[in-house]
Coordinates of C-alpha atoms in Angstrom, one line a residue:
Chain A
X8 CA -37.7 -19.7 6.7
X9 CA -35.4 -18.6 9.5
X10 CA -36.5 -15.9 11.9
X11 CA -33.9 -13.1 12.4
X12 CA -33.0 -14.6 15.7
X13 CA -32.2 -17.9 14.1
X14 CA -30.2 -16.2 11.5
X15 CA -28.2 -14.4 14.1
X16 CA -27.6 -17.8 15.8
X17 CA -26.2 -19.1 12.6
X18 CA -24.0 -16.1 12.3
X19 CA -22.8 -16.4 15.9
X20 CA -22.1 -20.1 15.4
X21 CA -20.2 -19.4 12.2
X22 CA -18.1 -16.7 13.8
X23 CA -17.3 -18.5 17.0
X24 CA -19.3 -16.1 19.1
X25 CA -21.3 -18.8 20.9
X26 CA -20.6 -20.2 24.3
X27 CA -19.8 -23.9 24.5
X28 CA -23.4 -24.6 25.7
X29 CA -24.9 -22.6 22.9
X30 CA -22.7 -24.2 20.4
X31 CA -23.6 -27.7 21.4
X32 CA -27.3 -26.9 21.3
X33 CA -27.0 -25.2 17.9
X34 CA -25.0 -28.1 16.4
X35 CA -27.7 -30.5 17.6
X36 CA -30.2 -28.3 15.8
X37 CA -28.2 -28.5 12.6
X38 CA -28.5 -32.3 12.7
X39 CA -32.2 -32.1 12.7
X40 CA -32.7 -29.3 10.2
X41 CA -31.1 -30.2 6.9
X42 CA -31.9 -26.9 5.3
X43 CA -30.2 -24.9 8.1
X44 CA -27.2 -27.3 7.9
X45 CA -26.9 -26.8 4.2
X46 CA -27.0 -23.0 4.7
X47 CA -24.4 -23.3 7.5
X48 CA -22.1 -25.4 5.2
X49 CA -22.4 -22.9 2.4
X50 CA -21.6 -20.0 4.7
X51 CA -18.6 -21.9 6.1
X52 CA -17.3 -22.4 2.6
X53 CA -17.8 -18.7 1.7
X54 CA -16.0 -17.7 4.9
X55 CA -13.1 -20.0 4.0
X56 CA -12.9 -18.7 0.5
X57 CA -12.9 -15.1 1.7
X58 CA -10.0 -15.8 4.0
X59 CA -8.1 -17.6 1.3
X60 CA -8.5 -15.0 -1.4
X61 CA -8.3 -11.8 0.7
X62 CA -4.9 -12.1 2.4
X63 CA -4.4 -10.2 5.6
X64 CA -1.0 -9.2 4.5
X65 CA 0.1 -8.2 1.0
X66 CA 3.4 -7.1 -0.5
X67 CA 3.5 -3.4 -0.8
X68 CA 4.5 -2.2 -4.3
X69 CA 7.7 -0.3 -4.2
X70 CA 8.0 -1.0 -0.5
X71 CA 11.3 0.9 0.0
X72 CA 9.9 3.9 -1.7
X73 CA 6.8 3.6 0.5
X74 CA 9.0 3.9 3.6
X75 CA 11.1 6.7 2.2
X76 CA 8.1 8.7 1.2
X77 CA 6.8 8.6 4.8
X78 CA 10.1 9.8 6.0
X79 CA 9.9 12.7 3.4
X80 CA 6.5 13.6 4.8
X81 CA 7.7 13.5 8.3
X82 CA 10.7 15.7 7.4
X83 CA 8.4 18.2 5.6
X84 CA 6.1 18.4 8.6
X85 CA 9.1 19.1 10.8
X86 CA 10.3 21.7 8.3
X87 CA 6.9 23.4 8.4
X88 CA 7.4 23.8 12.2
X89 CA 10.8 25.3 11.6
X90 CA 10.5 28.8 10.1
X91 CA 14.1 28.8 8.9
X92 CA 13.6 25.7 6.8
X93 CA 9.9 26.1 5.9
X94 CA 10.3 27.5 2.5
X95 CA 13.0 25.1 1.4
X96 CA 12.1 22.2 -0.8
X97 CA 13.0 18.7 0.3
X98 CA 15.6 17.0 -1.7
X99 CA 13.6 13.8 -1.2
X100 CA 10.6 15.5 -2.7
X101 CA 12.8 16.0 -5.7
X102 CA 14.2 12.6 -5.7
X103 CA 10.7 11.0 -5.5
X104 CA 10.0 12.3 -9.0
X105 CA 11.2 9.7 -11.4
X106 CA 11.7 12.4 -14.1
X107 CA 14.2 14.3 -12.0
X108 CA 16.9 11.7 -12.2
X109 CA 16.4 11.3 -15.9
X110 CA 16.0 15.0 -16.5
X111 CA 19.2 15.7 -14.7
X112 CA 20.9 12.9 -16.6
X113 CA 19.4 14.4 -19.8
X114 CA 21.0 17.8 -18.9
X115 CA 24.3 16.1 -18.4
X116 CA 23.9 14.2 -21.6
X117 CA 23.1 17.4 -23.4
X118 CA 26.2 19.0 -22.1
X119 CA 28.3 16.0 -23.0
X120 CA 26.9 15.9 -26.4
X121 CA 28.1 19.4 -27.0
X122 CA 31.5 18.7 -25.5
X123 CA 34.3 17.9 -27.8
X124 CA 36.7 15.8 -25.7
X125 CA 39.8 16.9 -27.5
X126 CA 39.1 20.5 -26.7
X127 CA 39.5 22.0 -23.3
X128 CA 36.0 23.0 -22.2
X129 CA 35.3 26.6 -21.1
X130 CA 33.1 27.6 -18.2
X131 CA 29.5 28.0 -19.2
X132 CA 29.8 26.1 -22.4
X133 CA 28.7 22.6 -21.4
X134 CA 25.2 23.3 -20.2
X135 CA 23.3 25.7 -22.4
X136 CA 20.1 25.8 -20.4
X137 CA 18.7 24.3 -17.2
X138 CA 15.1 23.6 -16.5
X139 CA 14.2 23.8 -12.8
X140 CA 10.7 22.6 -11.9
X141 CA 10.4 24.4 -8.6
X142 CA 10.8 28.2 -8.2
X143 CA 12.3 27.6 -4.7
X144 CA 15.3 26.0 -6.3
X145 CA 18.1 27.9 -8.0
X146 CA 20.3 26.0 -10.4
X147 CA 23.6 27.0 -12.0
X148 CA 26.5 25.2 -13.6
X149 CA 30.2 25.8 -14.1
X150 CA 33.2 24.0 -15.3
X151 CA 35.8 23.0 -12.7
X152 CA 39.3 22.7 -14.2
X153 CA 40.5 21.0 -11.1
X154 CA 37.9 18.3 -11.3
X155 CA 37.7 18.4 -15.0
X156 CA 34.0 18.2 -14.7
X157 CA 30.9 20.3 -15.1
X158 CA 29.4 21.0 -11.8
X159 CA 25.6 21.5 -11.4
X160 CA 24.7 23.5 -8.3
X161 CA 21.2 23.4 -6.8
X162 CA 20.5 26.0 -4.2
X163 CA 17.4 25.7 -1.9
X164 CA 17.4 22.0 -1.2
X165 CA 17.4 20.5 2.2
X166 CA 20.6 19.1 3.6
X167 CA 21.1 15.5 2.8
X168 CA 21.0 13.3 5.9
X169 CA 24.4 11.8 6.6
X170 CA 23.2 8.3 6.4
X171 CA 22.0 8.6 2.8
X172 CA 24.2 6.9 0.3
X173 CA 25.3 9.3 -2.4
X174 CA 26.5 7.8 -5.6
X175 CA 28.6 9.9 -8.0
X176 CA 29.9 9.1 -11.5
X177 CA 32.4 11.1 -13.5
X178 CA 30.8 11.0 -16.9
X179 CA 33.3 11.5 -19.7
X180 CA 31.4 11.0 -22.9
X181 CA 28.2 9.8 -24.4
X182 CA 27.2 7.9 -27.5
X183 CA 23.9 8.1 -29.3
X184 CA 22.5 5.0 -30.9
X185 CA 20.1 6.2 -33.6
X186 CA 18.7 2.8 -34.2
X187 CA 17.7 2.2 -30.6
X188 CA 17.0 5.9 -30.0
X189 CA 19.1 5.6 -26.8
X190 CA 22.1 7.5 -25.3
X191 CA 24.8 5.7 -23.4
X192 CA 26.8 7.5 -20.8
X193 CA 30.4 6.4 -20.2
X194 CA 32.8 7.1 -17.3
X195 CA 36.6 7.9 -17.6
X196 CA 37.5 4.2 -18.0
X197 CA 35.1 3.8 -20.9
X198 CA 32.6 1.9 -18.8
X199 CA 28.9 2.3 -19.6
X200 CA 27.3 4.0 -16.6
X201 CA 23.7 4.5 -17.8
X202 CA 21.6 4.0 -20.9
X203 CA 18.8 6.5 -21.5
X204 CA 16.0 7.0 -24.0
X205 CA 12.7 8.8 -24.2
X206 CA 9.3 7.3 -23.7
X207 CA 6.2 7.8 -25.8
X208 CA 5.7 11.4 -24.6
X209 CA 9.3 12.3 -25.4
X210 CA 10.3 12.5 -21.8
X211 CA 13.7 11.1 -20.8
X212 CA 13.7 7.6 -19.3
X213 CA 16.6 5.8 -17.7
X214 CA 16.7 2.3 -19.2
X215 CA 19.5 0.9 -17.1
X216 CA 22.3 2.0 -14.8
X217 CA 25.4 0.3 -13.7
X218 CA 25.8 -0.4 -10.0
X219 CA 28.2 2.0 -8.3
X220 CA 31.6 0.5 -7.3
X221 CA 33.6 2.8 -5.0
Chain B
X30 CA -8.8 -7.7 17.7
X31 CA -6.2 -8.2 14.9
X32 CA -3.3 -9.9 16.4
X33 CA 0.2 -8.5 15.7
X34 CA 2.5 -10.8 13.8
X35 CA 4.6 -13.0 16.0
X36 CA 7.9 -11.1 16.6
X37 CA 11.1 -12.6 15.4
X38 CA 13.6 -13.5 18.1
X39 CA 15.8 -10.5 18.7
X40 CA 13.3 -8.1 17.0
X41 CA 12.9 -4.8 18.9
X42 CA 9.5 -4.9 20.5
X43 CA 6.9 -2.5 19.3
X44 CA 6.6 -0.8 22.6
X45 CA 10.3 0.1 22.6
X46 CA 10.0 1.5 19.1
X47 CA 6.9 3.4 20.1
X48 CA 8.8 5.0 23.0
X49 CA 11.6 6.0 20.6
X50 CA 9.0 7.5 18.2
X51 CA 7.5 9.5 21.0
X52 CA 10.9 10.9 21.6
X53 CA 11.0 12.0 17.9
X54 CA 13.0 9.1 16.5
X55 CA 11.8 8.8 12.9
X56 CA 14.1 5.8 12.3
X57 CA 12.2 3.9 14.9
X58 CA 9.0 4.8 13.1
X59 CA 10.6 3.6 9.8
X60 CA 11.0 0.1 11.5
X61 CA 7.4 0.1 12.5
X62 CA 6.3 1.1 9.0
X63 CA 8.4 -1.8 7.6
X64 CA 6.9 -4.2 10.1
X65 CA 3.2 -3.4 9.4
X66 CA 3.0 -1.9 6.0
X67 CA 2.0 -5.2 4.4
X68 CA -1.0 -5.6 6.7
X69 CA -2.1 -2.0 6.5
X70 CA -1.7 -2.0 2.7
X71 CA -3.8 -5.2 2.5
X72 CA -6.5 -3.6 4.6
X73 CA -6.7 -0.4 2.4
X74 CA -6.4 -2.5 -0.7
X75 CA -9.3 -4.7 0.1
X76 CA -11.4 -1.7 1.0
X77 CA -10.5 0.5 -2.0
X78 CA -9.6 -2.1 -4.6
X79 CA -7.3 0.3 -6.3
X80 CA -3.6 -0.2 -6.0
X81 CA -2.6 3.4 -6.2
X82 CA -5.2 4.8 -3.9
X83 CA -4.6 1.9 -1.4
X84 CA -0.9 2.8 -1.4
X85 CA -1.6 6.4 -0.7
X86 CA -4.1 5.7 2.0
X87 CA -1.8 3.3 3.7
X88 CA 0.8 6.1 3.7
X89 CA -1.7 8.5 5.1
X90 CA -2.5 6.1 7.9
X91 CA 1.1 5.9 8.9
X92 CA 1.5 9.7 8.8
X93 CA -1.6 10.2 10.9
X94 CA -0.3 7.6 13.3
X95 CA 3.0 9.5 13.6
X96 CA 1.1 12.7 14.4
X97 CA -1.0 10.9 17.0
X98 CA 1.8 9.0 18.6
X99 CA 2.5 11.5 21.3
X100 CA -1.0 10.8 22.7
X101 CA -0.8 7.0 22.3
X102 CA -1.0 5.7 25.9
X103 CA 0.1 2.2 25.0
X104 CA -3.1 0.8 26.5
X105 CA -3.5 -1.4 23.4
X106 CA -1.1 -3.1 21.0
X107 CA 0.5 -0.7 18.6
X108 CA -1.0 -2.6 15.6
X109 CA -4.5 -2.5 17.0
X110 CA -4.2 1.2 17.5
X111 CA -2.7 1.7 14.0
X112 CA -5.4 -0.5 12.5
X113 CA -8.1 1.8 14.0
X114 CA -6.4 4.9 12.6
X115 CA -6.2 3.2 9.2
X116 CA -9.8 2.2 9.4
X117 CA -10.7 5.9 10.0
X118 CA -8.6 7.1 7.1
X119 CA -10.1 4.6 4.7
X120 CA -13.6 5.2 5.9
X121 CA -13.2 9.0 5.6
X122 CA -11.9 8.6 2.1
X123 CA -14.8 6.3 1.1
X124 CA -17.3 8.8 2.6
X125 CA -15.7 11.6 0.6
X126 CA -15.8 9.6 -2.6
X127 CA -19.3 8.4 -1.9
X128 CA -18.6 5.0 -3.3
X129 CA -21.8 3.0 -3.2
X130 CA -21.9 -0.7 -3.4
X131 CA -25.0 -0.7 -5.6
X132 CA -23.1 1.2 -8.3
X133 CA -22.1 -0.5 -11.5
X134 CA -18.9 -2.4 -11.1
X135 CA -15.9 -0.8 -12.7
X136 CA -13.6 -3.3 -14.3
X137 CA -10.7 -0.8 -14.3
X138 CA -10.6 -1.0 -10.5
X139 CA -9.8 -4.6 -10.6
X140 CA -7.5 -4.9 -13.6
X141 CA -4.9 -6.5 -11.4
X142 CA -7.3 -8.8 -9.7
X143 CA -6.2 -11.9 -11.5
X144 CA -2.7 -11.5 -10.1
X145 CA -4.1 -10.9 -6.7
X146 CA -6.2 -14.0 -6.9
X147 CA -3.3 -16.0 -8.1
X148 CA -1.2 -14.9 -5.1
X149 CA -3.7 -16.6 -2.8
X150 CA -3.3 -19.9 -4.7
X151 CA -0.8 -22.2 -3.1
X152 CA 2.2 -22.5 -5.2
X153 CA 3.5 -25.9 -6.3
X154 CA 1.7 -28.9 -7.3
X155 CA -1.8 -27.8 -8.0
X156 CA -3.2 -29.1 -11.3
X157 CA -3.4 -26.2 -13.8
X158 CA -7.2 -26.3 -14.0
X159 CA -7.5 -26.2 -10.2
X160 CA -5.1 -23.2 -10.0
X161 CA -7.1 -21.5 -12.8
X162 CA -10.3 -22.1 -10.9
X163 CA -8.8 -20.7 -7.7
X164 CA -7.5 -17.6 -9.5
X165 CA -10.9 -17.1 -11.1
X166 CA -12.7 -17.5 -7.8
X167 CA -10.3 -15.0 -6.3
X168 CA -11.2 -12.5 -9.0
X169 CA -14.9 -13.1 -8.5
X170 CA -14.6 -12.7 -4.8
X171 CA -12.8 -9.4 -5.2
X172 CA -15.5 -8.2 -7.6
X173 CA -18.2 -9.3 -5.3
X174 CA -16.6 -7.5 -2.3
X175 CA -16.3 -4.3 -4.4
X176 CA -20.0 -4.4 -5.0
X177 CA -20.8 -4.2 -1.3
X178 CA -21.5 -0.9 0.3
X179 CA -18.5 0.5 2.2
X180 CA -20.3 -0.3 5.5
X181 CA -20.9 -4.0 4.6
X182 CA -17.5 -4.3 3.0
X183 CA -15.8 -3.0 6.1
X184 CA -17.6 -5.4 8.4
X185 CA -17.0 -8.5 6.4
X186 CA -13.3 -7.6 6.0
X187 CA -12.9 -6.9 9.7
X188 CA -14.4 -10.2 10.5
X189 CA -13.0 -12.5 7.8
X190 CA -9.6 -10.9 7.0
X191 CA -8.7 -9.5 10.3
X192 CA -10.5 -12.1 12.4
X193 CA -12.0 -9.6 14.8
X194 CA -14.6 -10.5 17.3
X195 CA -18.0 -8.7 17.1
X196 CA -17.1 -6.6 20.1
X197 CA -13.9 -5.4 18.6
X198 CA -15.6 -4.7 15.3
X199 CA -18.2 -2.6 17.1
X200 CA -15.5 -0.7 18.9
X201 CA -13.5 -0.1 15.7
X202 CA -16.3 1.2 13.6
X203 CA -17.9 2.3 16.1
X204 CA -21.4 0.9 16.2
X205 CA -23.6 -1.5 18.3
X206 CA -23.2 -5.2 18.3
X207 CA -26.6 -5.5 16.7
X208 CA -25.4 -3.3 13.8
X209 CA -22.3 -5.5 13.4
X210 CA -24.4 -8.6 13.2
X211 CA -27.0 -7.1 10.8
X212 CA -24.3 -5.8 8.5
X213 CA -22.5 -9.2 8.6
X214 CA -25.7 -11.0 7.8
X215 CA -26.5 -8.7 4.9
X216 CA -23.0 -8.7 3.6
X217 CA -22.9 -12.5 3.5
X218 CA -26.3 -12.8 1.9
X219 CA -25.2 -10.3 -0.8
X220 CA -22.0 -12.2 -1.4
X221 CA -23.9 -15.5 -1.6
X222 CA -26.1 -13.9 -4.2
X223 CA -23.2 -12.4 -6.2
X224 CA -21.2 -15.7 -6.1
X225 CA -24.2 -17.9 -6.5
X226 CA -22.9 -19.7 -9.6
X227 CA -19.6 -20.4 -7.9
X228 CA -21.4 -22.4 -5.2
X229 CA -24.2 -23.9 -7.1
X230 CA -22.9 -27.4 -6.9
X231 CA -22.7 -27.1 -3.1
X232 CA -26.5 -27.2 -3.0

């Protein structure tokens, strides 16, 4: 049986911590001690397998979201240091929540479902109610005759940085597919913009969305 | 010490990005995050063995690094410095959770292990049975690592995954060289025992 010192020699040899002289002497020992050599080979193999199966670098799930979340945290910390912005919720905090997009889309869908395209909509008719998940955000909606659209206004969000891409769609109507339990949203050209449904807990879920073309 | 990845030609050096970060440029920090997130995530993942927690801890490490950047003297490579911060974040988390290596193994923590093992298998021309054995060994290794105490897991990962020398491991933890060697010795013995059937034919 090896003494602790000998075990440490084996460890140091395995991990490349020996000087050239020590290494030569230890390897000479290995040739004369089959049991020690067998142990050394086993540890070498274990070491190789560990390095093979425990990669030093791994793909980060949702890598872009990982980065954006860090930027959100940095912005929040900066806001905390700024009393004028401290109580304002971050738009990114909202956007990080997968349900927000779908909830917002659901609200629009609800409004559209109530809208008869042949009838000129009146202010306040399109969105019957709005659920706002944060008390620091005030939401209201109105109909813009000029834009021929229902406008959803959220007060209390941070300013959107100028370099963020904002994608907008002018949704004109929606169709419900009872068989698939899905709702498809269409733009003014009749092009499908997004397909929505609900998941097992009856929360809205975005199934697919068309890429935005300016 | 963990070596930073070789920079691509034309890539902005870490030191320049660090200086911009110290001046408050969060975009420069975003570049650093993109550059090192894979290695930091791998470290937290191997230690925690839970994808969600590892993801959150890797984020926490970057946030702490941002906060500490004003005091970073650039007397070591950025990655080395970042790695030490990550190590502290993970180890604090483990201490709080009081995860003990002697505890019963929880399969739910490694539900994605097969995929992780498969990733390490070289793609291409391996016979299916060899690829399967590799994936299975990867899974077994992950399970065995999870059964080590945080202290032993940490040392074996610093040595085998990060390739740190004893002295650097001792500085990172921090502890004495003797402690590093004792923990490495015990960790390997424990892994040998846990993976005994995988290596039986080697005897």
